[in-house]
mmCIF file of C-alpha atoms in Angstrom:
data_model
loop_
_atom_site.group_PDB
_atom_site.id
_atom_site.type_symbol
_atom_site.label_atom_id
_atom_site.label_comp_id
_atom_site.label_asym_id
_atom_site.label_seq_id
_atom_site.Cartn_x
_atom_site.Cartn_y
_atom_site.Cartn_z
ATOM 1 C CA UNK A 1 69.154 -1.730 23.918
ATOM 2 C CA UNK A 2 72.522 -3.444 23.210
ATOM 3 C CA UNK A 3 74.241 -6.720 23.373
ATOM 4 C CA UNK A 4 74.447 -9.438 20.886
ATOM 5 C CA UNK A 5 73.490 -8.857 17.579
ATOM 6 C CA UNK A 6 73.209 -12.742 16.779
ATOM 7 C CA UNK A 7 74.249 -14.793 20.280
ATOM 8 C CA UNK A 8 76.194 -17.929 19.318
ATOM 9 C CA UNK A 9 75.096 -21.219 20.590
ATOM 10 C CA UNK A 10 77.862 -22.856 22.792
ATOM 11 C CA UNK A 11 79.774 -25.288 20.771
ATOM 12 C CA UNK A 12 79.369 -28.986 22.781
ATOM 13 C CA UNK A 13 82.659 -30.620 23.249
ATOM 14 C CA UNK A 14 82.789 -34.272 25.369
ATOM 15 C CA UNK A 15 84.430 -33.554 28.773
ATOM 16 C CA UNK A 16 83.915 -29.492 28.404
ATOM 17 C CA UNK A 17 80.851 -27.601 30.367
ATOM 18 C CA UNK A 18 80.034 -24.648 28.727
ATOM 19 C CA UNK A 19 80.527 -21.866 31.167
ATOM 20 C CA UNK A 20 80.436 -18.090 29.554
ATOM 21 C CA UNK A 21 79.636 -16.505 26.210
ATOM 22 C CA UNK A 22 81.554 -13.028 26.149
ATOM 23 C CA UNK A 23 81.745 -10.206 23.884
ATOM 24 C CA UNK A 24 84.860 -12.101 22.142
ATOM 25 C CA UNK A 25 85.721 -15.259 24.073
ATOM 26 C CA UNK A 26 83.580 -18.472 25.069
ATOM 27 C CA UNK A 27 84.668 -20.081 28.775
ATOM 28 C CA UNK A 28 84.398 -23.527 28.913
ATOM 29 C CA UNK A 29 85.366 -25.652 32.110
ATOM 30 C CA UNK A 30 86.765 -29.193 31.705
ATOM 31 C CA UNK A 31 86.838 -32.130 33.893
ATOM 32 C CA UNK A 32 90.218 -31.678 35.587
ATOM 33 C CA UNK A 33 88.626 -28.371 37.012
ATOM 34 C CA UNK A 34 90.741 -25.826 34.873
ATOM 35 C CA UNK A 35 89.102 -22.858 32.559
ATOM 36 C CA UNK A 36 88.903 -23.664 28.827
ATOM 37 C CA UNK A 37 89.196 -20.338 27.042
ATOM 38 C CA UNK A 38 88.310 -20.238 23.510
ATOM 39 C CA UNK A 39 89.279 -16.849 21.752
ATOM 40 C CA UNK A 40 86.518 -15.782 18.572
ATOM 41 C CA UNK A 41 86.480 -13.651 15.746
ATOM 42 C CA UNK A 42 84.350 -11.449 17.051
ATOM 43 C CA UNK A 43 83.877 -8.158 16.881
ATOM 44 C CA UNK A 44 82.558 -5.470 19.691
ATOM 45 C CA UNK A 45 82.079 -1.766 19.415
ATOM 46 C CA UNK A 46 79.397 0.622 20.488
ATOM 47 C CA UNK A 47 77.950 -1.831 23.483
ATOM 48 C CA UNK A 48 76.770 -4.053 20.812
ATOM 49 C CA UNK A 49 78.638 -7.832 19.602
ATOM 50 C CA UNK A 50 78.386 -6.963 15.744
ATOM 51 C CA UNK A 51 77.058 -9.545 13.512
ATOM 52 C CA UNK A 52 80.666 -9.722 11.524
ATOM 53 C CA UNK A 53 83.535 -11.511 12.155
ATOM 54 C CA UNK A 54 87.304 -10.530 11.770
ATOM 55 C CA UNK A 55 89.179 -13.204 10.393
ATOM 56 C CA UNK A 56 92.017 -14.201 12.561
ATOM 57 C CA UNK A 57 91.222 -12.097 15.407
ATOM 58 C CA UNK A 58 91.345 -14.498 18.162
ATOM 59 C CA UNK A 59 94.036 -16.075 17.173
ATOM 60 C CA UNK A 60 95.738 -12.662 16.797
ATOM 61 C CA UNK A 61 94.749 -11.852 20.654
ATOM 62 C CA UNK A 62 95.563 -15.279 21.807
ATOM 63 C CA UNK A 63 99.084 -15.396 20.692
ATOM 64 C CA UNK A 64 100.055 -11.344 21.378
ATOM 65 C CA UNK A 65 98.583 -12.424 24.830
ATOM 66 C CA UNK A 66 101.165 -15.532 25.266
ATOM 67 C CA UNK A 67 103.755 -13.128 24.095
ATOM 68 C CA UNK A 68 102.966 -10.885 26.586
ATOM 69 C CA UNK A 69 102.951 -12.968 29.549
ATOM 70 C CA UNK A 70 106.002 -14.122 28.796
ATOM 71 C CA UNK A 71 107.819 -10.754 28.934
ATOM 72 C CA UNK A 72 105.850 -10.479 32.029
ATOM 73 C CA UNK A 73 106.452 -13.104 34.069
ATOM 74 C CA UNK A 74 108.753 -11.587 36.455
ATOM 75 C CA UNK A 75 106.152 -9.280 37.223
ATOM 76 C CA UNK A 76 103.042 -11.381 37.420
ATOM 77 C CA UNK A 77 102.194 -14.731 37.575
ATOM 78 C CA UNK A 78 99.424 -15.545 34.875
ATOM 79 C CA UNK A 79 96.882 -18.103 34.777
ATOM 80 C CA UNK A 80 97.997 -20.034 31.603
ATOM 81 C CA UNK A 81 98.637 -23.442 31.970
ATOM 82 C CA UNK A 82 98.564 -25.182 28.334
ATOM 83 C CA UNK A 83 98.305 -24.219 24.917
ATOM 84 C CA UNK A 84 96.938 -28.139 23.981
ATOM 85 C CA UNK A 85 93.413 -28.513 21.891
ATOM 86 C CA UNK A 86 90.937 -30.456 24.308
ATOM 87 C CA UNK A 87 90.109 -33.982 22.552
ATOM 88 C CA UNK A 88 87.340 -33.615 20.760
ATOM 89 C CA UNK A 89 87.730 -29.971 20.080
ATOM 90 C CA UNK A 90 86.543 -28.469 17.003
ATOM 91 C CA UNK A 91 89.707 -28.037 14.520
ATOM 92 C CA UNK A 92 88.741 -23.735 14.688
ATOM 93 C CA UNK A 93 89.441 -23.871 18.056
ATOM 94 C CA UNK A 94 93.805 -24.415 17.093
ATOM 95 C CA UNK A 95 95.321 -21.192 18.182
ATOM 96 C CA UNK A 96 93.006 -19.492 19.987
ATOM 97 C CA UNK A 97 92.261 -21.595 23.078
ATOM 98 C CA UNK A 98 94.075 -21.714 26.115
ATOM 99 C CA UNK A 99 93.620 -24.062 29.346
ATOM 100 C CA UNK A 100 93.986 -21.732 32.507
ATOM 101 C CA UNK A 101 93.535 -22.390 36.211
ATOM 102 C CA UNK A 102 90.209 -21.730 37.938
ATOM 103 C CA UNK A 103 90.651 -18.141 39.714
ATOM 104 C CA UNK A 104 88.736 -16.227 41.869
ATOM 105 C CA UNK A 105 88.246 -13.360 39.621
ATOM 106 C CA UNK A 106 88.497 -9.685 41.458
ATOM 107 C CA UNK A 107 85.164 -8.017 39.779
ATOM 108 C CA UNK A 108 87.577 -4.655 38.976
ATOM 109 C CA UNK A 109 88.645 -3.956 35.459
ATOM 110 C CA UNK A 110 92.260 -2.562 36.212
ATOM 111 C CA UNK A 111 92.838 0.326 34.371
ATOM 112 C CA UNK A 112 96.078 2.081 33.771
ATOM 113 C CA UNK A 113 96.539 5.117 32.000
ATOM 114 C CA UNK A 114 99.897 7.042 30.765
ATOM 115 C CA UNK A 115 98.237 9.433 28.259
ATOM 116 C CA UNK A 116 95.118 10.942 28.497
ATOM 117 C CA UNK A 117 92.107 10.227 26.059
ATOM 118 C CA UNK A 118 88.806 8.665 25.587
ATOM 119 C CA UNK A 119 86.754 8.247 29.287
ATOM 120 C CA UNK A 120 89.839 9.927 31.089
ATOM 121 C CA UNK A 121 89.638 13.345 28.748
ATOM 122 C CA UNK A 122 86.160 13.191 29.237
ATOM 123 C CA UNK A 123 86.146 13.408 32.982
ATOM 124 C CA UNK A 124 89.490 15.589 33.031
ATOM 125 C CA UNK A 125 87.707 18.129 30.825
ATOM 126 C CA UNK A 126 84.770 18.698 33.271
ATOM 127 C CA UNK A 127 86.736 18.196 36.624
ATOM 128 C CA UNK A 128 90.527 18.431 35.860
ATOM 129 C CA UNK A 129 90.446 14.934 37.425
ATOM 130 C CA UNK A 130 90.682 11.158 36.238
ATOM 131 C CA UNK A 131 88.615 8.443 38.764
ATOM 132 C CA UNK A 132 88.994 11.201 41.431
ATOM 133 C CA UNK A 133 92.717 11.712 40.571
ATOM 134 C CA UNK A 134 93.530 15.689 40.100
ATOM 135 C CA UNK A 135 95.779 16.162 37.097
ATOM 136 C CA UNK A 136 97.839 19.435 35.677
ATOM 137 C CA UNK A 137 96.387 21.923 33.620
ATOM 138 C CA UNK A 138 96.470 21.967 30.240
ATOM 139 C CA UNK A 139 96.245 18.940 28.974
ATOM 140 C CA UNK A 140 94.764 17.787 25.877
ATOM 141 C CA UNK A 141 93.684 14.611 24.188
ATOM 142 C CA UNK A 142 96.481 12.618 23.480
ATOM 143 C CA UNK A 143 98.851 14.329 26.218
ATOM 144 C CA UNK A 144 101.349 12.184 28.039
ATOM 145 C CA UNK A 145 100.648 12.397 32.159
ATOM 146 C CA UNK A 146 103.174 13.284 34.338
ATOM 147 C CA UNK A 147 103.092 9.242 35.651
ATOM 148 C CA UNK A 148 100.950 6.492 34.778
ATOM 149 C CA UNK A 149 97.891 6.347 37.111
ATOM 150 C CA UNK A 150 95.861 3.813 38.263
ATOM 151 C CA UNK A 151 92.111 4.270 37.109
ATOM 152 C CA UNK A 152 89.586 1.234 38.201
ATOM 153 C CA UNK A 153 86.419 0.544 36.646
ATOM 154 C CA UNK A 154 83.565 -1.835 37.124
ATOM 155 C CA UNK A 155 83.207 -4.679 35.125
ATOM 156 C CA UNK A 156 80.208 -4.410 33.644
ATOM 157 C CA UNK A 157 77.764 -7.487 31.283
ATOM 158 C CA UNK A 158 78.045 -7.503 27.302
ATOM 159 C CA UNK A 159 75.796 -4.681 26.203
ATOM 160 C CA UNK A 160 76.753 -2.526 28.945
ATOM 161 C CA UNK A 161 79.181 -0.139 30.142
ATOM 162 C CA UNK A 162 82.376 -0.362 32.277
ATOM 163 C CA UNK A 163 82.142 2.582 34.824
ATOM 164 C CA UNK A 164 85.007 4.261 36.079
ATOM 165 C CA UNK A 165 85.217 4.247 39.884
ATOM 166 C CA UNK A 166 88.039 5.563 42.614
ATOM 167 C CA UNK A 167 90.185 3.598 44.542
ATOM 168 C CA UNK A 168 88.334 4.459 47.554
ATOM 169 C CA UNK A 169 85.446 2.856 45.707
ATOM 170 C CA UNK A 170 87.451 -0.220 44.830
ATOM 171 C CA UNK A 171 88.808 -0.597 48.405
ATOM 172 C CA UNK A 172 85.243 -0.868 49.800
ATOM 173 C CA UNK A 173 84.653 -3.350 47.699
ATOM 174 C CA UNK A 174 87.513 -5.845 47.212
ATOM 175 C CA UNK A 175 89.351 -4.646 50.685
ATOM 176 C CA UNK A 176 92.555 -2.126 50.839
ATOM 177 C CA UNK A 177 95.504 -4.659 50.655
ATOM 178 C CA UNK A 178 93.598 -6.303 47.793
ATOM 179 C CA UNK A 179 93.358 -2.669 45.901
ATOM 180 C CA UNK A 180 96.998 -2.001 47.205
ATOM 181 C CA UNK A 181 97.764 -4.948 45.435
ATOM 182 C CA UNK A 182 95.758 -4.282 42.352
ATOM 183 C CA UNK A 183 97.230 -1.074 41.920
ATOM 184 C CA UNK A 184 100.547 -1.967 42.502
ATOM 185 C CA UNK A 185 100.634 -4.477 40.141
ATOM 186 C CA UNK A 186 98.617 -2.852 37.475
ATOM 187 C CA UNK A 187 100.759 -0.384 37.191
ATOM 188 C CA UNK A 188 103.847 -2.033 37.206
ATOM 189 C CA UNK A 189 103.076 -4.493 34.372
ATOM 190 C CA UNK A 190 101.937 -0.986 32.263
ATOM 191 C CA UNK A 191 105.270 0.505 33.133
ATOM 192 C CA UNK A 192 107.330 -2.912 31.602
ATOM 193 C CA UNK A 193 104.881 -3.057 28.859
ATOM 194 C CA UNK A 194 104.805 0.795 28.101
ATOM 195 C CA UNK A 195 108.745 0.959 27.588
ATOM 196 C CA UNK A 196 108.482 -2.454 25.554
ATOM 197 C CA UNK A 197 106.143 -1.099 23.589
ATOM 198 C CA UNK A 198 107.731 2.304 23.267
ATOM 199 C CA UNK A 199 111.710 0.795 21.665
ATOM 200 C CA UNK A 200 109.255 -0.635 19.134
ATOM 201 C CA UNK A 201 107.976 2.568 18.071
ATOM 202 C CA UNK A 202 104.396 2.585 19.675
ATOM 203 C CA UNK A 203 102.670 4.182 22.574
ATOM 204 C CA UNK A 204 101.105 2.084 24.682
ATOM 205 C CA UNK A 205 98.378 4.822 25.537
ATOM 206 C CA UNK A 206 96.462 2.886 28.253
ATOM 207 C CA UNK A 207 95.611 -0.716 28.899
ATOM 208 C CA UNK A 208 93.129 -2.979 31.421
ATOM 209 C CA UNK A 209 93.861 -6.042 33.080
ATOM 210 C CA UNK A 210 91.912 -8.304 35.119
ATOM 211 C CA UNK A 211 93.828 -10.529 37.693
ATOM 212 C CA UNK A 212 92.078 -13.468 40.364
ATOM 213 C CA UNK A 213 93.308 -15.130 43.158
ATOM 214 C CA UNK A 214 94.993 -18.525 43.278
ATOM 215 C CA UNK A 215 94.981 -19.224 46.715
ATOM 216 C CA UNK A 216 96.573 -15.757 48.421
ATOM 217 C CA UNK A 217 98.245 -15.944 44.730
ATOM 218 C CA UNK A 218 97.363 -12.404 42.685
ATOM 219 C CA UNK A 219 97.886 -13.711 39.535
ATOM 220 C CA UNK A 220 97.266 -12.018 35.639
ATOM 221 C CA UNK A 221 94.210 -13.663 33.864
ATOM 222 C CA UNK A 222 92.551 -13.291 30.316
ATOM 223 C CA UNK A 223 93.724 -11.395 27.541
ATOM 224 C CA UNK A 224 96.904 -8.889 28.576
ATOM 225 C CA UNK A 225 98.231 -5.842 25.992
ATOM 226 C CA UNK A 226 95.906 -6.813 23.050
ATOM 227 C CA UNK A 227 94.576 -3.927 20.673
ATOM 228 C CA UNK A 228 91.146 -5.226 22.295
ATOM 229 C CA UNK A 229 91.836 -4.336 25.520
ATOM 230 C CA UNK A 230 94.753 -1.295 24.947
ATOM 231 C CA UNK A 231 95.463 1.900 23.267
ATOM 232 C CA UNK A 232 98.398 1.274 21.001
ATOM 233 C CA UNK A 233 99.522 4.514 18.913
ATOM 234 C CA UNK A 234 102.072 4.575 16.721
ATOM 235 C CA UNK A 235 104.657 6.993 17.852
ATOM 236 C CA UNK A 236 105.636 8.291 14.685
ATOM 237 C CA UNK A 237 102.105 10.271 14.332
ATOM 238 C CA UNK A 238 101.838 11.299 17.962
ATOM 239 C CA UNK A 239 100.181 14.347 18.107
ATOM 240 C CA UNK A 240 98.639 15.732 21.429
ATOM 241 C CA UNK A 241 95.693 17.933 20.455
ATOM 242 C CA UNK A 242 93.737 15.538 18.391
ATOM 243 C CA UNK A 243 92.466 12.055 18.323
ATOM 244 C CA UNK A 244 95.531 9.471 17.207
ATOM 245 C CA UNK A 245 95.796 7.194 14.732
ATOM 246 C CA UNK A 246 95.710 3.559 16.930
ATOM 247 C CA UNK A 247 95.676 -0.144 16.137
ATOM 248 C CA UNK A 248 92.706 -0.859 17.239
ATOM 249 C CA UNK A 249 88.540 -1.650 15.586
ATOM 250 C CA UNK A 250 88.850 2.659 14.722
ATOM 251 C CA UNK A 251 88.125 1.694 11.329
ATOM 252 C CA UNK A 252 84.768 -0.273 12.582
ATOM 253 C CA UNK A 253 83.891 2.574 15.086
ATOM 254 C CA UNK A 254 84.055 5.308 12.043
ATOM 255 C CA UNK A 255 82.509 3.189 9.777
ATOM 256 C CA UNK A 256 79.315 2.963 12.000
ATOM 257 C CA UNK A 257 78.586 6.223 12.706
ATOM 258 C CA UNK A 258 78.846 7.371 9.395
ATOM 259 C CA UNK A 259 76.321 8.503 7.378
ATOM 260 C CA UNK A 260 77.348 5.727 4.989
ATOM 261 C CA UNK A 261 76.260 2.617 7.543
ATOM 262 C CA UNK A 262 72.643 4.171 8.121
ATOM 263 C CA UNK A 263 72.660 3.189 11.678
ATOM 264 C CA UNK A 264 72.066 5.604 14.566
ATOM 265 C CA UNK A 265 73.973 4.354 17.737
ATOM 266 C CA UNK A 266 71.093 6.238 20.067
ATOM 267 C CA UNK A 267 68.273 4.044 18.594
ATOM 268 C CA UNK A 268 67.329 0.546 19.521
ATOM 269 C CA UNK A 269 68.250 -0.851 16.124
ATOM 270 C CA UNK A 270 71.091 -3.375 16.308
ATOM 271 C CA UNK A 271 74.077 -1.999 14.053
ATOM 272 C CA UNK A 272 74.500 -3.530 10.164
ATOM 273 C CA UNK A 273 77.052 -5.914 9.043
ATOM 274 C CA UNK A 274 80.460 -4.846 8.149
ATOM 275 C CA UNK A 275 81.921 -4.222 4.733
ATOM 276 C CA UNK A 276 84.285 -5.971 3.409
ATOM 277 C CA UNK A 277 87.071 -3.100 3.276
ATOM 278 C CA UNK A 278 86.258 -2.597 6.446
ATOM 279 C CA UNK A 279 87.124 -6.216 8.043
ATOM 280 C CA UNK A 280 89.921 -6.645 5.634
ATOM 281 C CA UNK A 281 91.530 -2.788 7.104
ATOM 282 C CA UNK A 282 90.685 -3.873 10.784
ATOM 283 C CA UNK A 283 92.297 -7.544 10.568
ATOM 284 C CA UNK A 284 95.267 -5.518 9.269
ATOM 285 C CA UNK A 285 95.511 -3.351 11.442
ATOM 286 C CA UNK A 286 95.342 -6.424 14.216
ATOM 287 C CA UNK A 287 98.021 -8.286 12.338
ATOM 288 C CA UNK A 288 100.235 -5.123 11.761
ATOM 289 C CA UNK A 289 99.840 -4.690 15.937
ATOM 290 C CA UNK A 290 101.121 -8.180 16.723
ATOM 291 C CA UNK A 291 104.059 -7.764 13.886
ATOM 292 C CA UNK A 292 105.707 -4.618 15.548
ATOM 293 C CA UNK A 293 105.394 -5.561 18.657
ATOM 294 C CA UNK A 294 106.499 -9.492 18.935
ATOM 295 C CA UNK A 295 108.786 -8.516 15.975
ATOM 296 C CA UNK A 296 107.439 -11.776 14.268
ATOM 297 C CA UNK A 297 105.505 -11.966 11.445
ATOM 298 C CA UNK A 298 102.249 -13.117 11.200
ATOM 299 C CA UNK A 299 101.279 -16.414 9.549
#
């Protein structure tokens, strides 16, 4: 059992049909056509949408996103088209809603990975492979790969799991100059992001993207390079061997499985509400993500 803790009703706004409730963001479609994306506090981990909020947190992934599309755009086309509250809106909404064009989505979750860790060690430890990729010997968690690979997944509903799947797999489904495309792109916007990323004294460990179609368009959609959706180490306490140090909801994860929280992730019971130390130590660690990167501070 997994998914919501507490499922938020829609918010009704005159002129907006709600579309989507997601783990963290609430779709919306207004009457011009174009995708109203609203960016919430919220806070996954474990398969389960906790029942406590991060302060800020959308508004942190909203604006790292614009940020990054911006030092993207070259690479990718991306699917924002205004930053402007719908009339009507609810005053929350200010800074973490975007108004995007209406894609059609590819259902892959494009993964790219530089260093190895988390679903990628697992697999590499039993097969010496990632997604059907054969990789070196020797290589332990945190390791840098000899190149950034390409390493799809499904995408799967909130409560359940994204599984990893080779590009042969991907190419049945979506077509091989679609996956051509996919990969090519995927793993060129890691590579610009990466060395961005990397003169600011973090490792941009691996990342997913999700693009659509506008027309024959392949274009970048949703969130892009946020802590929710990357690894971001800091370089300074790189350490292959062990798990890193990353600025990311760690400090939720650890908090939950401790003995501390009283919940056991392998029963049915939906996880407890946060402490307070521990949403003030992830929204830092959010904030402290967006500072070092955009080299802006956060207000």
């Amino acid at each position: 059992m997994s998914g919501f803790v507490e499922k938020p009703e829609p918010i009704e706004v005159p002129g907006l049909v709600h579309l989507h409730t997601g783990k963290v963001r609430d779709l919306y479609r207004n009457e011009a056509g174009d995708l109203v994306m609203v960016a919430s506090d919220r806070m996954s981990a474990y398969d389960w949408v906790l029942p406590t909020e991060i302060p800020d947190k959308g508004r942190v992934l909203t604006r790292l996103s614009l940020w990054w599309f911006d030092q993207l755009r070259d690479l990718a086309p991306n699917h924002v088209i205004s930053e402007e509250l719908p009339a009507g809106a609810p005053a929350d909404w200010a800074g973490r809603t975007l108004i995007c064009t209406s894609l059609k989505m590819v259902p892959v979750e494009c993964v790219a990975r530089g260093y190895l860790t988390g679903s990628g060690l697992v697999e590499y430890e039993e097969s010496r492979t990632v997604c059907g990729l054969a990789l070196p010997e020797g290589l332990v968690d945190g390791s840098e790969l000899p190149a950034p690979i390409f390493t799809p997944a499904t995408k799967a509903e909130v409560g359940e799991h994204d599984e990893n799947v080779s590009y042969e797999e991907v190419a049945r489904q979506v077509g091989a100059e679609t996956a051509a495309q996919l990969r090519q792109a995927t793993l060129a916007v890691y590579s610009r992001a990466r060395d961005i990323a990397r003169e600011r004294g973090i490792i941009l460990a691996d990342t997913k993207f999700e693009f659509g179609f506008d027309g024959d368009t392949l274009v970048l959609a949703d969130e892009v390079l946020t802590p929710d959706s990357s690894r971001f180490w800091p370089a300074d306490q790189w350490q292959p061997g062990r798990a890193q140090p990353s600025y990311d909801k760690q400090f939720v994860r650890d908090w939950l499985t401790s003995a501390e929280s009283g919940w056991d992730r392998r029963s049915e019971q939906p996880p407890p509400a946060l402490p307070q130390r521990v949403v003030d130590a992830t929204r830092a660690k959010y904030v402290e993500a967006y500072e070092r990167l955009t080299g802006t501070s956060w207000s």
